mmCIF file of C-alpha atoms and ligand atoms in Angstrom:
data_model
loop_
_atom_site.group_PDB
_atom_site.id
_atom_site.type_symbol
_atom_site.label_atom_id
_atom_site.label_comp_id
_atom_site.label_asym_id
_atom_site.label_seq_id
_atom_site.Cartn_x
_atom_site.Cartn_y
_atom_site.Cartn_z
ATOM 1 C CA UNK M 13 93.872 97.728 140.152
ATOM 2 C CA UNK M 14 94.544 98.971 136.648
ATOM 3 C CA UNK M 15 98.020 97.488 136.656
ATOM 4 C CA UNK M 16 96.980 94.143 138.000
ATOM 5 C CA UNK M 17 94.229 93.951 135.404
ATOM 6 C CA UNK M 18 96.713 94.789 132.674
ATOM 7 C CA UNK M 19 99.132 92.201 133.976
ATOM 8 C CA UNK M 20 96.343 89.652 134.019
ATOM 9 C CA UNK M 21 95.247 90.495 130.474
ATOM 10 C CA UNK M 22 98.792 90.242 129.204
ATOM 11 C CA UNK M 23 99.015 86.747 130.561
ATOM 12 C CA UNK M 24 95.989 85.647 128.546
ATOM 13 C CA UNK M 25 97.146 83.751 125.531
ATOM 14 C CA UNK M 26 94.326 81.266 124.866
ATOM 15 C CA UNK M 27 91.736 83.138 122.837
ATOM 16 C CA UNK M 28 88.849 81.077 124.220
ATOM 17 C CA UNK M 29 90.052 81.920 127.701
ATOM 18 C CA UNK M 30 90.077 85.593 126.817
ATOM 19 C CA UNK M 31 86.509 85.435 125.595
ATOM 20 C CA UNK M 32 85.395 83.661 128.750
ATOM 21 C CA UNK M 33 87.162 85.889 131.187
ATOM 22 C CA UNK M 34 86.845 89.363 129.772
ATOM 23 C CA UNK M 35 83.087 89.779 130.272
ATOM 24 C CA UNK M 36 83.561 89.120 133.983
ATOM 25 C CA UNK M 37 86.120 91.910 134.158
ATOM 26 C CA UNK M 38 83.474 94.360 133.106
ATOM 27 C CA UNK M 39 85.255 95.125 129.837
ATOM 28 C CA UNK M 40 82.468 93.886 127.627
ATOM 29 C CA UNK M 41 81.209 97.369 126.819
ATOM 30 C CA UNK M 42 84.094 97.984 124.415
ATOM 31 C CA UNK M 43 83.133 97.768 120.768
ATOM 32 C CA UNK M 44 81.653 94.498 119.633
ATOM 33 C CA UNK M 45 82.883 92.334 122.478
ATOM 34 C CA UNK M 46 80.226 89.775 123.238
ATOM 35 C CA UNK M 47 78.810 90.369 126.683
ATOM 36 C CA UNK M 48 76.232 88.565 128.735
ATOM 37 C CA UNK M 49 73.243 90.656 127.695
ATOM 38 C CA UNK M 50 70.542 88.683 125.903
ATOM 39 C CA UNK M 51 70.392 89.416 122.168
ATOM 40 C CA UNK M 52 67.141 89.248 120.235
ATOM 41 C CA UNK M 53 68.182 90.883 116.951
ATOM 42 C CA UNK M 54 68.876 89.359 113.541
ATOM 43 C CA UNK M 55 71.588 86.733 113.116
ATOM 44 C CA UNK M 56 73.860 86.481 110.072
ATOM 45 C CA UNK M 57 73.819 82.828 108.971
ATOM 46 C CA UNK M 58 77.209 82.036 107.451
ATOM 47 C CA UNK M 59 78.664 79.200 105.367
ATOM 48 C CA UNK M 60 82.448 78.917 105.371
ATOM 49 C CA UNK M 61 84.132 77.988 102.081
ATOM 50 C CA UNK M 62 87.537 76.356 102.564
ATOM 51 C CA UNK M 63 87.908 74.406 105.805
ATOM 52 C CA UNK M 64 91.631 74.994 106.250
ATOM 53 C CA UNK M 65 93.714 76.559 108.961
ATOM 54 C CA UNK M 66 92.152 80.026 108.984
ATOM 55 C CA UNK M 67 88.633 78.751 108.268
ATOM 56 C CA UNK M 68 88.938 76.575 111.375
ATOM 57 C CA UNK M 69 90.013 79.582 113.445
ATOM 58 C CA UNK M 70 87.063 81.639 112.242
ATOM 59 C CA UNK M 71 84.645 78.786 112.971
ATOM 60 C CA UNK M 72 85.992 78.414 116.533
ATOM 61 C CA UNK M 73 85.747 82.157 117.118
ATOM 62 C CA UNK M 74 82.195 82.328 115.780
ATOM 63 C CA UNK M 75 81.006 80.080 118.581
ATOM 64 C CA UNK M 76 81.166 83.123 120.867
ATOM 65 C CA UNK M 77 79.155 85.299 118.454
ATOM 66 C CA UNK M 78 75.592 86.324 119.116
ATOM 67 C CA UNK M 79 74.939 88.103 115.844
ATOM 68 C CA UNK M 80 76.558 85.583 113.496
ATOM 69 C CA UNK M 81 76.293 81.820 113.322
ATOM 70 C CA UNK M 82 78.078 79.140 111.331
ATOM 71 C CA UNK M 83 75.333 77.175 109.561
ATOM 72 C CA UNK M 84 76.990 75.724 106.443
ATOM 73 C CA UNK M 85 80.193 74.565 104.767
ATOM 74 C CA UNK M 86 81.647 74.410 101.264
ATOM 75 C CA UNK M 87 84.627 72.106 100.948
ATOM 76 C CA UNK M 88 86.447 69.777 98.603
ATOM 77 C CA UNK M 89 87.224 67.348 101.410
ATOM 78 C CA UNK M 90 84.298 65.087 102.436
ATOM 79 C CA UNK M 91 85.970 63.965 105.683
ATOM 80 C CA UNK M 92 86.291 67.590 106.863
ATOM 81 C CA UNK M 93 82.617 68.187 106.064
ATOM 82 C CA UNK M 94 81.682 65.241 108.300
ATOM 83 C CA UNK M 95 83.908 66.492 111.127
ATOM 84 C CA UNK M 96 82.512 70.034 110.923
ATOM 85 C CA UNK M 97 78.924 68.748 110.746
ATOM 86 C CA UNK M 98 79.460 66.868 113.977
ATOM 87 C CA UNK M 99 81.339 69.668 115.717
ATOM 88 C CA UNK M 100 79.045 72.547 114.720
ATOM 89 C CA UNK M 101 75.714 70.724 114.210
ATOM 90 C CA UNK M 102 75.578 71.570 110.514
ATOM 91 C CA UNK M 103 72.686 69.896 108.664
ATOM 92 C CA UNK M 104 73.368 67.888 105.482
ATOM 93 C CA UNK M 105 71.301 70.292 103.383
ATOM 94 C CA UNK M 106 73.791 73.122 104.180
ATOM 95 C CA UNK M 107 76.867 71.206 102.945
ATOM 96 C CA UNK M 108 78.312 71.845 99.482
ATOM 97 C CA UNK M 109 81.422 71.169 97.418
ATOM 98 C CA UNK M 110 83.172 73.343 94.813
ATOM 99 C CA UNK M 111 81.161 71.766 91.972
ATOM 100 C CA UNK M 112 77.657 72.226 93.348
ATOM 101 C CA UNK M 113 77.790 75.325 95.560
ATOM 102 C CA UNK M 114 75.901 77.458 93.014
ATOM 103 C CA UNK M 115 72.838 75.626 94.366
ATOM 104 C CA UNK M 116 73.196 77.640 97.525
ATOM 105 C CA UNK M 117 70.862 80.124 95.807
ATOM 106 C CA UNK M 118 67.984 77.763 96.592
ATOM 107 C CA UNK M 119 68.913 77.604 100.273
ATOM 108 C CA UNK M 120 66.983 80.189 102.314
ATOM 109 C CA UNK M 121 68.871 79.257 105.496
ATOM 110 C CA UNK M 122 72.222 80.766 104.415
ATOM 111 C CA UNK M 123 72.735 84.566 104.211
ATOM 112 C CA UNK M 124 76.442 84.855 103.475
ATOM 113 C CA UNK M 125 79.465 82.833 102.394
ATOM 114 C CA UNK M 126 82.894 83.472 103.917
ATOM 115 C CA UNK M 127 85.529 82.616 101.265
ATOM 116 C CA UNK M 128 88.688 81.349 103.035
ATOM 117 C CA UNK M 129 90.500 79.549 100.223
ATOM 118 C CA UNK M 130 93.873 80.206 98.515
ATOM 119 C CA UNK M 131 94.101 83.730 97.069
ATOM 120 C CA UNK M 132 93.788 82.820 93.383
ATOM 121 C CA UNK M 133 90.384 81.209 93.960
ATOM 122 C CA UNK M 134 88.757 84.242 95.630
ATOM 123 C CA UNK M 135 87.798 85.946 92.356
ATOM 124 C CA UNK M 136 85.784 83.149 90.729
ATOM 125 C CA UNK M 137 84.335 81.867 93.994
ATOM 126 C CA UNK M 138 83.168 85.332 95.057
ATOM 127 C CA UNK M 139 81.496 85.926 91.696
ATOM 128 C CA UNK M 140 79.737 82.544 91.867
ATOM 129 C CA UNK M 141 78.494 83.247 95.397
ATOM 130 C CA UNK M 142 77.248 86.689 94.313
ATOM 131 C CA UNK M 143 75.410 85.132 91.379
ATOM 132 C CA UNK M 144 73.790 82.751 93.841
ATOM 133 C CA UNK M 145 72.411 85.818 95.612
ATOM 134 C CA UNK M 146 74.394 85.511 98.856
ATOM 135 C CA UNK M 147 76.506 88.163 100.591
ATOM 136 C CA UNK M 148 80.248 87.541 100.430
ATOM 137 C CA UNK M 149 82.943 87.936 103.038
ATOM 138 C CA UNK M 150 86.268 87.297 101.315
ATOM 139 C CA UNK M 151 89.660 86.815 102.911
ATOM 140 C CA UNK M 152 92.639 89.039 102.166
ATOM 141 C CA UNK M 153 94.075 89.583 99.656
ATOM 142 C CA UNK M 154 90.649 90.025 98.087
ATOM 143 C CA UNK M 155 92.056 88.968 94.691
ATOM 144 C CA UNK M 156 95.313 88.717 92.751
ATOM 145 C CA UNK M 157 95.132 92.200 91.226
ATOM 146 C CA UNK M 158 92.970 95.302 90.929
ATOM 147 C CA UNK M 159 91.285 94.139 87.710
ATOM 148 C CA UNK M 160 89.984 91.018 89.448
ATOM 149 C CA UNK M 161 88.969 93.074 92.469
ATOM 150 C CA UNK M 162 86.904 95.434 90.356
ATOM 151 C CA UNK M 163 85.166 92.479 88.676
ATOM 152 C CA UNK M 164 84.233 91.091 92.087
ATOM 153 C CA UNK M 165 82.820 94.449 93.171
ATOM 154 C CA UNK M 166 80.812 94.706 89.944
ATOM 155 C CA UNK M 167 79.439 91.171 90.340
ATOM 156 C CA UNK M 168 78.309 91.881 93.904
ATOM 157 C CA UNK M 169 76.746 95.193 92.897
ATOM 158 C CA UNK M 170 74.917 93.544 89.993
ATOM 159 C CA UNK M 171 73.598 90.824 92.283
ATOM 160 C CA UNK M 172 72.684 93.387 94.946
ATOM 161 C CA UNK M 173 74.712 91.600 97.624
ATOM 162 C CA UNK M 174 77.369 93.012 99.928
ATOM 163 C CA UNK M 175 81.075 92.280 99.582
ATOM 164 C CA UNK M 176 83.274 92.552 102.676
ATOM 165 C CA UNK M 177 86.961 91.713 103.138
ATOM 166 C CA UNK M 178 88.246 89.943 106.253
ATOM 167 C CA UNK M 179 90.201 92.906 107.622
ATOM 168 C CA UNK M 180 90.019 91.830 111.266
ATOM 169 C CA UNK M 181 92.368 94.607 112.468
ATOM 170 C CA UNK M 182 89.744 97.203 111.547
ATOM 171 C CA UNK M 183 87.794 96.116 114.639
ATOM 172 C CA UNK M 184 90.718 95.591 117.042
ATOM 173 C CA UNK M 185 90.522 97.885 120.093
ATOM 174 C CA UNK M 186 94.228 98.931 120.364
ATOM 175 C CA UNK M 187 94.269 99.722 116.650
ATOM 176 C CA UNK M 188 91.051 101.726 116.915
ATOM 177 C CA UNK M 189 92.459 103.667 119.867
ATOM 178 C CA UNK M 190 95.544 104.732 117.872
ATOM 179 C CA UNK M 191 93.277 105.792 115.000
ATOM 180 C CA UNK M 192 91.091 107.728 117.463
ATOM 181 C CA UNK M 193 94.145 109.476 118.906
ATOM 182 C CA UNK M 194 95.408 110.413 115.451
ATOM 183 C CA UNK M 195 92.001 111.800 114.492
ATOM 184 C CA UNK M 196 91.916 113.766 117.755
ATOM 185 C CA UNK M 197 95.257 115.337 116.784
ATOM 186 C CA UNK M 198 97.211 113.690 119.618
ATOM 187 C CA UNK M 199 100.173 112.932 117.351
ATOM 188 C CA UNK M 200 100.079 116.309 115.621
ATOM 189 C CA UNK M 201 100.976 116.313 111.958
ATOM 190 C CA UNK M 202 101.780 112.730 110.951
ATOM 191 C CA UNK M 203 105.250 112.477 109.415
ATOM 192 C CA UNK M 204 106.184 108.803 109.226
ATOM 193 C CA UNK M 205 104.889 105.238 109.368
ATOM 194 C CA UNK M 206 106.949 102.080 109.558
ATOM 195 C CA UNK M 207 105.378 98.634 109.035
ATOM 196 C CA UNK M 208 107.416 95.460 109.485
ATOM 197 C CA UNK M 209 105.549 92.275 108.572
ATOM 198 C CA UNK M 210 107.039 88.857 108.122
ATOM 199 C CA UNK M 211 107.748 85.327 109.228
ATOM 200 C CA UNK M 212 109.989 82.490 108.080
ATOM 201 C CA UNK M 213 107.836 80.298 105.896
ATOM 202 C CA UNK M 214 108.186 76.502 106.183
ATOM 203 C CA UNK M 215 107.023 73.768 103.822
ATOM 204 C CA UNK M 216 108.150 74.670 100.280
ATOM 205 C CA UNK M 217 105.253 72.627 98.854
ATOM 206 C CA UNK M 218 102.474 74.796 100.312
ATOM 207 C CA UNK M 219 100.139 76.911 98.124
ATOM 208 C CA UNK M 220 101.568 80.157 99.586
ATOM 209 C CA UNK M 221 104.763 79.448 97.612
ATOM 210 C CA UNK M 222 102.892 78.566 94.417
ATOM 211 C CA UNK M 223 102.506 81.586 92.149
ATOM 212 C CA UNK M 224 99.375 80.112 90.516
ATOM 213 C CA UNK M 225 97.513 79.890 93.831
ATOM 214 C CA UNK M 226 99.093 82.705 95.847
ATOM 215 C CA UNK M 227 99.482 85.310 93.111
ATOM 216 C CA UNK M 228 102.867 86.330 94.517
ATOM 217 C CA UNK M 229 104.776 85.735 97.706
ATOM 218 C CA UNK M 230 105.151 87.424 101.085
ATOM 219 C CA UNK M 231 103.647 90.699 99.856
ATOM 220 C CA UNK M 232 100.282 89.123 98.978
ATOM 221 C CA UNK M 233 100.143 87.205 102.250
ATOM 222 C CA UNK M 234 101.755 89.236 105.029
ATOM 223 C CA UNK M 235 103.053 92.452 103.439
ATOM 224 C CA UNK M 236 99.442 93.403 102.746
ATOM 225 C CA UNK M 237 99.122 94.117 106.496
ATOM 226 C CA UNK M 238 101.729 96.866 106.179
ATOM 227 C CA UNK M 239 100.024 98.243 103.061
ATOM 228 C CA UNK M 240 96.641 98.304 104.756
ATOM 229 C CA UNK M 241 98.132 99.423 108.081
ATOM 230 C CA UNK M 242 99.995 102.339 106.482
ATOM 231 C CA UNK M 243 96.650 103.578 105.173
ATOM 232 C CA UNK M 244 94.663 103.286 108.410
ATOM 233 C CA UNK M 245 97.500 104.498 110.640
ATOM 234 C CA UNK M 246 98.377 107.564 108.534
ATOM 235 C CA UNK M 247 94.724 108.106 107.595
ATOM 236 C CA UNK M 248 95.469 109.021 103.972
ATOM 237 C CA UNK M 249 95.833 107.253 100.639
ATOM 238 C CA UNK M 250 99.399 107.018 99.265
ATOM 239 C CA UNK M 251 100.147 108.951 96.078
ATOM 240 C CA UNK M 252 103.380 107.233 95.074
ATOM 241 C CA UNK M 253 105.207 103.952 95.623
ATOM 242 C CA UNK M 254 108.823 102.799 95.322
ATOM 243 C CA UNK M 255 109.912 99.218 96.037
ATOM 244 C CA UNK M 256 112.918 96.881 96.019
ATOM 245 C CA UNK M 257 113.040 93.071 96.090
ATOM 246 C CA UNK M 258 115.690 90.814 97.616
ATOM 247 C CA UNK M 259 115.797 87.047 97.097
ATOM 248 C CA UNK M 260 118.262 84.770 98.918
ATOM 249 C CA UNK M 261 116.720 81.385 98.063
ATOM 250 C CA UNK M 262 115.744 81.014 94.422
ATOM 251 C CA UNK M 263 114.944 77.331 94.928
ATOM 252 C CA UNK M 264 112.253 77.952 97.498
ATOM 253 C CA UNK M 265 111.026 81.267 96.075
ATOM 254 C CA UNK M 266 110.400 80.614 92.391
ATOM 255 C CA UNK M 267 109.949 83.399 89.825
ATOM 256 C CA UNK M 268 106.914 85.509 90.716
ATOM 257 C CA UNK M 269 107.035 84.453 94.382
ATOM 258 C CA UNK M 270 108.653 87.247 96.374
ATOM 259 C CA UNK M 271 110.699 86.438 99.447
ATOM 260 C CA UNK M 272 111.424 89.964 100.689
ATOM 261 C CA UNK M 273 110.190 93.323 99.422
ATOM 262 C CA UNK M 274 110.875 96.713 100.947
ATOM 263 C CA UNK M 275 108.509 99.449 99.862
ATOM 264 C CA UNK M 276 107.975 103.131 100.494
ATOM 265 C CA UNK M 277 104.900 105.359 100.128
ATOM 266 C CA UNK M 278 104.405 109.104 99.938
ATOM 267 C CA UNK M 279 101.155 110.594 101.244
ATOM 268 C CA UNK M 280 99.461 113.816 100.152
ATOM 269 C CA UNK M 281 100.014 115.462 103.561
ATOM 270 C CA UNK M 282 103.770 114.890 103.273
ATOM 271 C CA UNK M 283 104.023 111.767 105.436
ATOM 272 C CA UNK M 284 106.295 108.916 104.331
ATOM 273 C CA UNK M 285 105.978 105.188 104.921
ATOM 274 C CA UNK M 286 108.765 102.627 104.926
ATOM 275 C CA UNK M 287 107.761 98.968 105.053
ATOM 276 C CA UNK M 288 109.224 95.488 104.971
ATOM 277 C CA UNK M 289 107.444 92.334 103.827
ATOM 278 C CA UNK M 290 109.266 89.041 104.157
ATOM 279 C CA UNK M 291 108.999 85.251 104.274
ATOM 280 C CA UNK M 292 112.542 85.028 105.577
ATOM 281 C CA UNK M 293 112.570 86.567 109.088
ATOM 282 C CA UNK M 294 110.684 85.843 112.275
ATOM 283 C CA UNK M 295 109.543 88.293 114.972
ATOM 284 C CA UNK M 296 108.461 90.912 112.453
ATOM 285 C CA UNK M 297 105.070 92.288 113.424
ATOM 286 C CA UNK M 298 105.565 95.946 114.257
ATOM 287 C CA UNK M 299 103.972 99.305 113.434
ATOM 288 C CA UNK M 300 105.405 102.699 114.302
ATOM 289 C CA UNK M 301 103.658 106.011 113.666
ATOM 290 C CA UNK M 302 105.428 109.316 114.246
ATOM 291 C CA UNK M 303 104.008 112.831 114.303
ATOM 292 C CA UNK M 304 105.054 116.307 115.388
ATOM 293 C CA UNK M 305 103.493 115.881 118.840
ATOM 294 C CA UNK M 306 103.899 112.193 119.562
ATOM 295 C CA UNK M 307 104.101 108.590 118.445
ATOM 296 C CA UNK M 308 102.426 105.186 118.572
ATOM 297 C CA UNK M 309 104.253 101.896 118.575
ATOM 298 C CA UNK M 310 102.544 98.521 118.291
ATOM 299 C CA UNK M 311 104.208 95.133 118.616
ATOM 300 C CA UNK M 312 102.625 92.750 117.897
ATOM 301 C CA UNK M 313 100.577 94.927 115.593
ATOM 302 C CA UNK M 314 98.574 92.541 113.414
ATOM 303 C CA UNK M 315 99.033 89.028 114.840
ATOM 304 C CA UNK M 316 96.105 87.244 116.445
ATOM 305 C CA UNK M 317 96.881 88.922 119.713
ATOM 306 C CA UNK M 318 97.100 90.089 122.307
ATOM 307 C CA UNK M 319 98.048 93.270 120.441
ATOM 308 C CA UNK M 320 100.373 95.421 122.532
ATOM 309 C CA UNK M 321 101.564 98.950 122.160
ATOM 310 C CA UNK M 322 102.325 102.322 123.638
ATOM 311 C CA UNK M 323 102.162 105.929 122.660
ATOM 312 C CA UNK M 324 103.956 109.038 123.968
ATOM 313 C CA UNK M 325 101.133 109.136 126.538
ATOM 314 C CA UNK M 326 101.791 105.652 127.890
ATOM 315 C CA UNK M 327 100.896 102.034 127.414
ATOM 316 C CA UNK M 328 97.851 101.116 125.355
ATOM 317 C CA UNK M 329 95.524 99.282 127.656
ATOM 318 C CA UNK M 330 92.531 98.337 125.550
ATOM 319 C CA UNK M 331 90.611 95.093 126.070
ATOM 320 C CA UNK M 332 92.020 91.906 124.602
ATOM 321 C CA UNK M 333 89.543 90.396 122.159
ATOM 322 C CA UNK M 334 89.321 87.434 119.826
ATOM 323 C CA UNK M 335 89.671 89.298 116.522
ATOM 324 C CA UNK M 336 87.515 86.956 114.486
ATOM 325 C CA UNK M 337 84.666 86.989 117.017
ATOM 326 C CA UNK M 338 84.514 90.774 117.070
ATOM 327 C CA UNK M 339 84.907 90.920 113.280
ATOM 328 C CA UNK M 340 81.959 88.594 112.680
ATOM 329 C CA UNK M 341 79.754 90.413 115.210
ATOM 330 C CA UNK M 342 80.496 93.696 113.444
ATOM 331 C CA UNK M 343 80.140 92.232 109.950
ATOM 332 C CA UNK M 344 76.709 90.914 110.899
ATOM 333 C CA UNK M 345 75.713 94.477 111.813
ATOM 334 C CA UNK M 346 77.220 95.820 108.578
ATOM 335 C CA UNK M 347 75.440 93.289 106.367
ATOM 336 C CA UNK M 348 72.104 93.045 108.155
ATOM 337 C CA UNK M 349 71.727 96.549 109.608
ATOM 338 C CA UNK M 350 73.813 98.711 107.260
ATOM 339 C CA UNK M 351 76.186 99.717 110.070
ATOM 340 C CA UNK M 352 79.138 101.858 108.928
ATOM 341 C CA UNK M 353 82.402 100.693 110.528
ATOM 342 C CA UNK M 354 84.998 103.273 111.587
ATOM 343 C CA UNK M 355 87.491 101.845 109.098
ATOM 344 C CA UNK M 356 85.825 100.402 105.965
ATOM 345 C CA UNK M 357 85.920 96.681 105.183
ATOM 346 C CA UNK M 358 84.032 96.731 101.878
ATOM 347 C CA UNK M 359 85.147 95.717 98.395
ATOM 348 C CA UNK M 360 86.377 99.239 97.646
ATOM 349 C CA UNK M 361 88.696 99.013 100.640
ATOM 350 C CA UNK M 362 90.039 95.697 99.328
ATOM 351 C CA UNK M 363 90.472 97.240 95.890
ATOM 352 C CA UNK M 364 92.518 100.159 97.276
ATOM 353 C CA UNK M 365 95.019 97.664 98.689
ATOM 354 C CA UNK M 366 95.092 95.668 95.442
ATOM 355 C CA UNK M 367 95.912 98.809 93.433
ATOM 356 C CA UNK M 368 98.828 99.469 95.772
ATOM 357 C CA UNK M 369 100.024 95.843 95.604
ATOM 358 C CA UNK M 370 99.942 96.100 91.786
ATOM 359 C CA UNK M 371 101.990 99.315 91.985
ATOM 360 C CA UNK M 372 104.547 97.754 94.352
ATOM 361 C CA UNK M 373 105.142 94.853 91.956
ATOM 362 C CA UNK M 374 105.351 97.340 89.081
ATOM 363 C CA UNK M 375 107.896 99.418 91.009
ATOM 364 C CA UNK M 376 110.002 96.314 91.744
ATOM 365 C CA UNK M 377 109.978 95.335 88.092
ATOM 366 C CA UNK M 378 110.690 98.775 86.648
ATOM 367 C CA UNK M 379 112.872 100.165 89.425
ATOM 368 C CA UNK M 380 110.843 103.349 89.073
ATOM 369 C CA UNK M 381 108.664 105.465 91.314
ATOM 370 C CA UNK M 382 105.018 104.664 90.485
ATOM 371 C CA UNK M 383 102.380 107.365 90.867
ATOM 372 C CA UNK M 384 99.022 106.190 92.175
HETATM 373 P P1 NDP S 406 94.910 76.656 104.220
HETATM 374 O O1 NDP S 406 95.779 76.027 103.202
HETATM 375 O O2 NDP S 406 95.094 76.288 105.637
HETATM 376 O O3 NDP S 406 93.375 76.378 103.845
HETATM 377 C C1 NDP S 406 92.858 76.663 102.596
HETATM 378 C C2 NDP S 406 91.684 75.729 102.331
HETATM 379 O O4 NDP S 406 91.141 76.064 101.062
HETATM 380 C C3 NDP S 406 92.057 74.268 102.210
HETATM 381 O O5 NDP S 406 92.106 73.602 103.445
HETATM 382 C C4 NDP S 406 90.954 73.717 101.344
HETATM 383 O O6 NDP S 406 89.800 73.461 102.126
HETATM 384 C C5 NDP S 406 90.597 74.896 100.446
HETATM 385 N N1 NDP S 406 91.118 74.757 99.089
HETATM 386 C C6 NDP S 406 90.367 74.765 97.971
HETATM 387 N N2 NDP S 406 91.122 74.600 96.883
HETATM 388 C C7 NDP S 406 92.398 74.491 97.309
HETATM 389 C C8 NDP S 406 93.631 74.301 96.638
HETATM 390 N N3 NDP S 406 93.714 74.193 95.304
HETATM 391 N N4 NDP S 406 94.754 74.208 97.375
HETATM 392 C C9 NDP S 406 94.712 74.333 98.716
HETATM 393 N N5 NDP S 406 93.541 74.516 99.404
HETATM 394 C C10 NDP S 406 92.407 74.586 98.705
HETATM 395 O O7 NDP S 406 95.056 78.242 104.037
HETATM 396 P P2 NDP S 406 94.656 79.365 105.085
HETATM 397 O O8 NDP S 406 93.401 78.978 105.768
HETATM 398 O O9 NDP S 406 95.822 79.706 105.904
HETATM 399 O O10 NDP S 406 94.385 80.622 104.099
HETATM 400 C C11 NDP S 406 93.188 80.741 103.350
HETATM 401 C C12 NDP S 406 92.941 82.220 103.029
HETATM 402 O O11 NDP S 406 92.770 82.930 104.240
HETATM 403 C C13 NDP S 406 94.065 82.927 102.279
HETATM 404 O O12 NDP S 406 93.529 83.832 101.344
HETATM 405 C C14 NDP S 406 94.806 83.677 103.355
HETATM 406 O O13 NDP S 406 95.460 84.843 102.876
HETATM 407 C C15 NDP S 406 93.686 84.024 104.303
HETATM 408 N N6 NDP S 406 94.140 84.168 105.692
HETATM 409 C C16 NDP S 406 93.757 85.263 106.399
HETATM 410 C C17 NDP S 406 94.160 85.454 107.696
HETATM 411 C C18 NDP S 406 93.701 86.631 108.466
HETATM 412 O O14 NDP S 406 94.192 86.834 109.579
HETATM 413 N N7 NDP S 406 92.783 87.415 107.971
HETATM 414 C C19 NDP S 406 95.065 84.485 108.349
HETATM 415 C C20 NDP S 406 95.361 83.325 107.541
HETATM 416 C C21 NDP S 406 94.917 83.189 106.258
HETATM 417 P P3 NDP S 406 88.816 72.237 101.819
HETATM 418 O O15 NDP S 406 89.641 71.007 102.013
HETATM 419 O O16 NDP S 406 87.741 72.411 102.798
HETATM 420 O O17 NDP S 406 88.354 72.409 100.401
#
């Protein structure tokens, strides 16, 4: 029974299909997975800013949420606003553009704005949303550097609104199981983490390859998963960083836009991390954690799923979830009910990653070991 269920789950690729089927398998009890119980609690009413590829994915996933609902949009593209209004029944009064969205402060029907725009815009947009008195969920990387990140945290504190970062893996069941096992001592003393994150990037004209909008290259976009993953898998904060950059295509990857960076961390307990971030290789989505008593291996480790993995005790067999659905259910609880997630997703968590990203770039530039 267990094996056939696993086999069945592994065959699920369509996320909507997964959401439809899993409750009937009796797996809905696992953290945050929408089930068929009626829900009468508060609902987080969300406006999405930036109706691009990831914004569209979040909107789709939110349709299965009970505790969060898409009620508004902020976009620079009028035709997308019309399409989203029709698809998600969004009233005209909840539609804004980048010039007028400060007026959202006068809109009592929106609780939070989810900022899903290019990285360089997160800082100013988050501060404007905070000043409008709305909670902010901001995509990763939270900002271009730690200074900007701190300013965003300060603005949200001053406005008495919450700031969360879209770290969807912090709610993913296989990931949480590995963290639980580590905390239970199943791996013994943790000695080593390896994070391999990358893909071959296409269109050279896209914002991800524009330093002004991306703030860097692969490290800001995909390498951040290894930075963040090293921290939640090892369960400590790194105390030093070394890093090396390799560039094979200087036409596509202009100055300030990294193609490939390898970086290493040292942790206070003695563990080491060795990571690769690249825009030049496919099939790179793998975490490996090694301790005195055992190991965990995840591949894929941070893609949209299904996440797969095994430990020295056997295959990980957690429920397959739509990451963004579970994330928004949990973030509703965090914002509206003050729930504390197992792995933080607040502005401070985003800032910790930004400090490390700053140090990695500094290490590349100087060729030196950077203490954190
Ligand atoms: P897209 O390019 O697909 O979408 C970005 C959207 O931002 C655009 O469609 C546009 O929406 C808006 N926008 C506003 N100003 C600009 C501008 N100057 N140039 C381009 N777009 C602009 O990017 P993604 O959706 O892939 O990424 C957006 C953010 O989400 C990034 O920070 C990225 O790192 C993050 N992300 C996170 C993922 C995760 O798993 N957590 C996965 C993918 C991305 P409009 O026309 O409505 O104004």
